[in-house]
mmCIF file of C-alpha atoms in Angstrom:
data_model
loop_
_atom_site.group_PDB
_atom_site.id
_atom_site.type_symbol
_atom_site.label_atom_id
_atom_site.label_comp_id
_atom_site.label_asym_id
_atom_site.label_seq_id
_atom_site.Cartn_x
_atom_site.Cartn_y
_atom_site.Cartn_z
ATOM 1 C CA MET A 1 22.918 8.230 -5.384
ATOM 2 C CA LYS A 2 21.736 11.360 -3.592
ATOM 3 C CA HIS A 3 18.842 9.735 -1.734
ATOM 4 C CA ARG A 4 19.310 8.332 1.751
ATOM 5 C CA LEU A 5 15.706 7.799 2.865
ATOM 6 C CA PHE A 6 13.616 5.485 0.693
ATOM 7 C CA LEU A 7 9.894 5.465 1.462
ATOM 8 C CA PHE A 8 7.925 2.607 -0.044
ATOM 9 C CA ASP A 9 4.253 2.063 -0.497
ATOM 10 C CA LEU A 10 3.500 -1.544 0.447
ATOM 11 C CA ASP A 11 0.518 -2.909 -1.480
ATOM 12 C CA ASP A 12 1.079 -3.407 -5.206
ATOM 13 C CA THR A 13 4.565 -1.930 -4.903
ATOM 14 C CA LEU A 14 6.494 -4.390 -2.730
ATOM 15 C CA LEU A 15 3.689 -6.874 -2.067
ATOM 16 C CA ASP A 16 1.314 -8.148 -4.741
ATOM 17 C CA PHE A 17 -1.884 -7.172 -2.977
ATOM 18 C CA LYS A 18 -4.147 -8.174 -5.837
ATOM 19 C CA ALA A 19 -2.929 -11.778 -5.574
ATOM 20 C CA SER A 20 -3.227 -11.804 -1.783
ATOM 21 C CA GLU A 21 -6.632 -10.148 -1.913
ATOM 22 C CA GLN A 22 -8.114 -12.790 -4.188
ATOM 23 C CA LEU A 23 -6.621 -15.703 -2.250
ATOM 24 C CA SER A 24 -7.929 -14.266 1.024
ATOM 25 C CA PHE A 25 -11.383 -13.524 -0.382
ATOM 26 C CA VAL A 26 -11.827 -17.051 -1.733
ATOM 27 C CA ARG A 27 -10.591 -18.550 1.546
ATOM 28 C CA THR A 28 -12.949 -16.332 3.545
ATOM 29 C CA MET A 29 -15.998 -17.168 1.454
ATOM 30 C CA GLY A 30 -15.149 -20.864 1.733
ATOM 31 C CA GLU A 31 -15.032 -20.626 5.523
ATOM 32 C CA LEU A 32 -18.450 -18.965 5.422
ATOM 33 C CA GLY A 33 -19.795 -21.893 3.391
ATOM 34 C CA LEU A 34 -19.871 -20.232 -0.008
ATOM 35 C CA GLN A 35 -18.522 -22.383 -2.843
ATOM 36 C CA GLY A 36 -18.567 -22.433 -6.642
ATOM 37 C CA ASP A 37 -17.485 -19.699 -9.053
ATOM 38 C CA LEU A 38 -16.659 -16.731 -6.845
ATOM 39 C CA GLU A 39 -15.095 -14.523 -9.522
ATOM 40 C CA PRO A 40 -18.204 -12.360 -10.201
ATOM 41 C CA LEU A 41 -18.689 -11.835 -6.471
ATOM 42 C CA PHE A 42 -15.017 -11.000 -6.022
ATOM 43 C CA GLN A 43 -15.155 -8.408 -8.798
ATOM 44 C CA GLN A 44 -18.138 -6.733 -7.151
ATOM 45 C CA TYR A 45 -16.346 -6.763 -3.821
ATOM 46 C CA GLN A 46 -13.263 -5.177 -5.409
ATOM 47 C CA ALA A 47 -15.309 -2.306 -6.851
ATOM 48 C CA ILE A 48 -17.039 -1.683 -3.525
ATOM 49 C CA ASN A 49 -13.761 -1.957 -1.624
ATOM 50 C CA LEU A 50 -12.007 0.509 -3.950
ATOM 51 C CA ALA A 51 -14.794 3.076 -3.582
ATOM 52 C CA LEU A 52 -14.659 2.805 0.208
ATOM 53 C CA TRP A 53 -10.859 3.201 0.270
ATOM 54 C CA ARG A 54 -11.184 6.348 -1.832
ATOM 55 C CA ALA A 55 -13.775 7.617 0.661
ATOM 56 C CA PHE A 56 -11.413 6.803 3.521
ATOM 57 C CA GLU A 57 -8.563 8.707 1.886
ATOM 58 C CA ALA A 58 -10.916 11.668 1.418
ATOM 59 C CA GLY A 59 -11.768 11.508 5.124
ATOM 60 C CA SER A 60 -15.448 10.671 4.660
ATOM 61 C CA VAL A 61 -15.431 7.160 6.155
ATOM 62 C CA SER A 62 -13.436 5.582 8.972
ATOM 63 C CA LYS A 63 -11.265 2.515 8.529
ATOM 64 C CA GLU A 64 -13.287 0.629 11.142
ATOM 65 C CA VAL A 65 -16.442 1.182 9.115
ATOM 66 C CA LEU A 66 -14.683 0.347 5.850
ATOM 67 C CA LYS A 67 -13.456 -3.050 7.051
ATOM 68 C CA VAL A 68 -17.002 -4.352 7.598
ATOM 69 C CA GLU A 69 -19.015 -2.178 5.225
ATOM 70 C CA ARG A 70 -17.292 -3.552 2.117
ATOM 71 C CA PHE A 71 -18.562 -7.036 2.953
ATOM 72 C CA ARG A 72 -22.002 -5.836 4.060
ATOM 73 C CA ARG A 73 -22.579 -4.079 0.740
ATOM 74 C CA THR A 74 -21.299 -7.076 -1.218
ATOM 75 C CA PHE A 75 -23.581 -9.487 0.636
ATOM 76 C CA VAL A 76 -26.668 -7.248 0.498
ATOM 77 C CA GLY A 77 -26.160 -6.612 -3.218
ATOM 78 C CA ASN A 78 -26.150 -10.362 -3.875
ATOM 79 C CA GLY A 79 -28.862 -11.436 -1.434
ATOM 80 C CA LEU A 80 -26.411 -13.360 0.738
ATOM 81 C CA ASP A 81 -27.319 -13.969 4.374
ATOM 82 C CA LEU A 82 -23.755 -13.874 5.670
ATOM 83 C CA ASP A 83 -22.194 -12.050 8.622
ATOM 84 C CA PRO A 84 -20.080 -9.119 7.323
ATOM 85 C CA ALA A 85 -18.268 -8.669 10.648
ATOM 86 C CA LYS A 86 -17.193 -12.321 10.656
ATOM 87 C CA ALA A 87 -16.177 -12.060 6.999
ATOM 88 C CA SER A 88 -14.028 -9.034 7.802
ATOM 89 C CA SER A 89 -12.286 -10.814 10.665
ATOM 90 C CA LEU A 90 -11.588 -13.949 8.602
ATOM 91 C CA TYR A 91 -10.378 -11.929 5.625
ATOM 92 C CA LEU A 92 -7.954 -9.760 7.600
ATOM 93 C CA GLU A 93 -6.557 -12.822 9.337
ATOM 94 C CA SER A 94 -6.014 -14.514 5.994
ATOM 95 C CA LEU A 95 -4.260 -11.491 4.437
ATOM 96 C CA SER A 96 -1.241 -11.929 6.676
ATOM 97 C CA GLU A 97 -0.966 -15.580 5.581
ATOM 98 C CA THR A 98 -1.276 -15.065 1.808
ATOM 99 C CA VAL A 99 1.661 -12.720 1.186
ATOM 100 C CA VAL A 100 3.001 -12.600 -2.375
ATOM 101 C CA LEU A 101 6.114 -10.530 -3.152
ATOM 102 C CA VAL A 102 6.338 -8.393 -6.281
ATOM 103 C CA ASP A 103 9.288 -9.547 -8.420
ATOM 104 C CA GLY A 104 12.498 -7.867 -7.270
ATOM 105 C CA ALA A 105 11.123 -6.553 -3.960
ATOM 106 C CA HIS A 106 13.564 -8.380 -1.696
ATOM 107 C CA ALA A 107 16.663 -7.539 -3.751
ATOM 108 C CA LEU A 108 15.649 -3.873 -3.991
ATOM 109 C CA CYS A 109 15.033 -3.437 -0.267
ATOM 110 C CA GLU A 110 18.286 -5.211 0.539
ATOM 111 C CA SER A 111 20.225 -2.976 -1.874
ATOM 112 C CA LEU A 112 18.730 0.296 -0.652
ATOM 113 C CA ALA A 113 19.027 -0.627 3.039
ATOM 114 C CA ALA A 114 22.766 -1.034 2.469
ATOM 115 C CA CYS A 115 23.133 2.597 1.358
ATOM 116 C CA GLY A 116 20.409 4.310 3.363
ATOM 117 C CA GLU A 117 17.176 3.760 5.267
ATOM 118 C CA VAL A 118 14.046 2.012 4.017
ATOM 119 C CA GLY A 119 10.671 2.915 5.474
ATOM 120 C CA ILE A 120 7.172 1.691 4.658
ATOM 121 C CA ILE A 121 4.317 4.195 4.433
ATOM 122 C CA THR A 122 0.906 2.601 4.055
ATOM 123 C CA ASN A 123 -2.788 3.386 4.410
ATOM 124 C CA GLY A 124 -3.450 -0.289 5.195
ATOM 125 C CA VAL A 125 -4.669 -1.746 8.500
ATOM 126 C CA HIS A 126 -1.898 -1.237 11.073
ATOM 127 C CA HIS A 127 -1.527 -4.645 12.725
ATOM 128 C CA ILE A 128 -2.217 -6.552 9.504
ATOM 129 C CA GLN A 129 0.467 -4.636 7.603
ATOM 130 C CA HIS A 130 3.046 -5.388 10.298
ATOM 131 C CA ARG A 131 2.161 -9.083 10.136
ATOM 132 C CA ARG A 132 2.323 -9.117 6.340
ATOM 133 C CA ILE A 133 5.763 -7.516 6.389
ATOM 134 C CA ALA A 134 6.934 -10.112 8.908
ATOM 135 C CA SER A 135 5.616 -12.887 6.649
ATOM 136 C CA SER A 136 7.211 -11.372 3.539
ATOM 137 C CA GLY A 137 10.842 -11.759 4.598
ATOM 138 C CA LEU A 138 11.451 -8.013 4.109
ATOM 139 C CA LYS A 139 11.411 -7.024 7.764
ATOM 140 C CA GLY A 140 15.194 -7.211 8.225
ATOM 141 C CA HIS A 141 15.692 -4.495 5.603
ATOM 142 C CA ILE A 142 13.006 -2.117 6.874
ATOM 143 C CA SER A 143 13.748 0.582 9.436
ATOM 144 C CA PHE A 144 10.182 1.621 10.258
ATOM 145 C CA VAL A 145 6.562 1.222 9.233
ATOM 146 C CA ALA A 146 4.296 4.278 9.216
ATOM 147 C CA THR A 147 0.563 3.615 8.936
ATOM 148 C CA SER A 148 -2.282 6.063 8.479
ATOM 149 C CA GLU A 149 -4.025 4.325 11.369
ATOM 150 C CA ALA A 150 -1.229 5.278 13.758
ATOM 151 C CA CYS A 151 -0.955 8.782 12.299
ATOM 152 C CA GLY A 152 -4.630 9.687 12.062
ATOM 153 C CA HIS A 153 -4.201 10.969 8.503
ATOM 154 C CA ALA A 154 -3.862 9.093 5.206
ATOM 155 C CA LYS A 155 -1.829 9.530 2.040
ATOM 156 C CA PRO A 156 -1.769 11.941 0.221
ATOM 157 C CA ASP A 157 -2.205 14.215 3.272
ATOM 158 C CA SER A 158 1.107 15.978 4.014
ATOM 159 C CA ARG A 159 0.560 15.340 7.732
ATOM 160 C CA PHE A 160 1.031 11.650 7.077
ATOM 161 C CA PHE A 161 4.321 12.325 5.296
ATOM 162 C CA GLU A 162 5.451 14.540 8.183
ATOM 163 C CA PHE A 163 4.547 11.730 10.591
ATOM 164 C CA SER A 164 6.563 9.270 8.481
ATOM 165 C CA ALA A 165 9.585 11.570 8.332
ATOM 166 C CA ARG A 166 9.670 11.790 12.140
ATOM 167 C CA MET A 167 10.011 8.009 12.306
ATOM 168 C CA ALA A 168 13.226 7.996 10.272
ATOM 169 C CA ARG A 169 16.529 7.553 12.116
ATOM 170 C CA ALA A 170 18.476 10.173 10.167
ATOM 171 C CA ARG A 171 18.505 13.653 11.689
ATOM 172 C CA PRO A 172 17.921 16.281 10.593
ATOM 173 C CA PHE A 173 15.339 15.117 8.056
ATOM 174 C CA ALA A 174 16.333 16.211 4.533
ATOM 175 C CA ARG A 175 13.653 16.446 1.868
ATOM 176 C CA HIS A 176 16.198 16.503 -0.967
ATOM 177 C CA GLU A 177 17.546 13.126 0.197
ATOM 178 C CA THR A 178 14.115 11.496 0.404
ATOM 179 C CA VAL A 179 12.148 9.645 -2.259
ATOM 180 C CA ILE A 180 8.935 7.640 -2.262
ATOM 181 C CA VAL A 181 8.382 4.650 -4.527
ATOM 182 C CA GLY A 182 4.734 3.801 -5.089
ATOM 183 C CA ASP A 183 2.192 2.605 -7.615
ATOM 184 C CA ARG A 184 -0.563 5.156 -7.024
ATOM 185 C CA LEU A 185 -0.477 8.610 -8.549
ATOM 186 C CA ASP A 186 -3.329 9.900 -6.400
ATOM 187 C CA ALA A 187 -1.819 8.837 -3.080
ATOM 188 C CA ASP A 188 1.928 8.194 -3.341
ATOM 189 C CA ILE A 189 3.023 10.590 -6.074
ATOM 190 C CA LEU A 190 0.585 13.400 -5.289
ATOM 191 C CA GLY A 191 1.528 13.112 -1.621
ATOM 192 C CA ALA A 192 5.207 13.414 -2.521
ATOM 193 C CA ASN A 193 4.472 16.480 -4.662
ATOM 194 C CA ARG A 194 2.651 18.163 -1.801
ATOM 195 C CA PHE A 195 5.365 17.297 0.702
ATOM 196 C CA GLY A 196 8.175 18.435 -1.560
ATOM 197 C CA ILE A 197 10.106 15.184 -2.021
ATOM 198 C CA ASP A 198 11.120 13.137 -5.057
ATOM 199 C CA SER A 199 8.924 10.299 -6.243
ATOM 200 C CA CYS A 200 9.310 7.194 -8.368
ATOM 201 C CA TRP A 201 6.109 5.943 -9.970
ATOM 202 C CA PHE A 202 6.010 2.137 -10.124
ATOM 203 C CA ASN A 203 3.859 1.627 -13.201
ATOM 204 C CA PRO A 204 4.114 -2.028 -14.306
ATOM 205 C CA GLY A 205 1.041 -1.731 -16.501
ATOM 206 C CA GLY A 206 2.391 1.214 -18.477
ATOM 207 C CA LEU A 207 -0.648 3.337 -17.622
ATOM 208 C CA ALA A 208 -0.988 6.880 -18.920
ATOM 209 C CA ASN A 209 -0.641 9.664 -16.380
ATOM 210 C CA ASP A 210 -3.781 11.761 -16.813
ATOM 211 C CA SER A 211 -3.604 13.190 -13.294
ATOM 212 C CA LEU A 212 -2.097 16.306 -11.750
ATOM 213 C CA ALA A 213 0.558 14.222 -9.970
ATOM 214 C CA LEU A 214 4.081 14.589 -11.357
ATOM 215 C CA PRO A 215 6.516 11.733 -10.643
ATOM 216 C CA SER A 216 10.231 12.535 -10.648
ATOM 217 C CA CYS A 217 10.824 9.273 -12.519
ATOM 218 C CA GLU A 218 8.875 6.231 -13.659
ATOM 219 C CA VAL A 219 9.686 2.504 -13.784
ATOM 220 C CA ARG A 220 7.929 -0.601 -15.086
ATOM 221 C CA ALA A 221 9.779 -3.077 -12.813
ATOM 222 C CA LEU A 222 11.429 -2.891 -9.410
ATOM 223 C CA ASP A 223 14.868 -3.736 -10.795
ATOM 224 C CA GLN A 224 14.685 -0.403 -12.650
ATOM 225 C CA VAL A 225 14.339 1.669 -9.464
ATOM 226 C CA VAL A 226 18.038 2.000 -8.559
ATOM 227 C CA PRO A 227 19.137 2.969 -12.102
ATOM 228 C CA ALA A 228 16.268 5.480 -12.285
ATOM 229 C CA LEU A 229 17.257 7.081 -8.982
ATOM 230 C CA ARG A 230 20.883 7.269 -10.059
ATOM 231 C CA GLN A 231 19.834 8.992 -13.264
ATOM 232 C CA LEU A 232 17.660 11.370 -11.268
ATOM 233 C CA ALA A 233 20.635 12.290 -9.102
ATOM 234 C CA LEU A 234 22.762 13.018 -12.169
ATOM 235 C CA ALA A 235 20.066 15.283 -13.599
ATOM 236 C CA ALA A 236 19.699 17.287 -10.382
#
């Protein structure tokens, strides 16, 4: 295998964020006194949250605003007299306690850490991501965690990838020995394209690529990553 630095997106690549998100949302609403069927409310929250994250990645909203605004808009849209700041605090606290691993995540990180260096690059909230990694059991295989919050720029901005590369132990940094594994074309794969490194698109749903991002390889499950990278090395 030619790669020695393996950069991983965290949410929905190594950790099943969708599962954690729903568990944390339901727990948060319960602590605020809201009971019953929360699925319609959760779906509205998800749509609002996604739009705000896209705005954050475009640089038009700050993460501090995002964390509260997603709940404020959800509550206002449903006529709920609930405190969005309190909801945000409860939700973020719960996220670090509701960690769900994607199948194969631990074995993959263990395997790649044995032949190189594994780093996490994430746009998620800095201190929450560190706590989630600690709860996941992956920490022992991870060399560093780069967050957009610490960098000041978010994926797919090349400045975030430069920031991440500086955190790696190996010197000098070699682009041709670096690969990112991630589920998002618009952040992970496009960012890799702009930075000039290989990329592996984790696409468990078998989605069509109708974007400008060009992954070096594509997998449907994490246990396919190592074989795909080996094949990529042979084709180089």
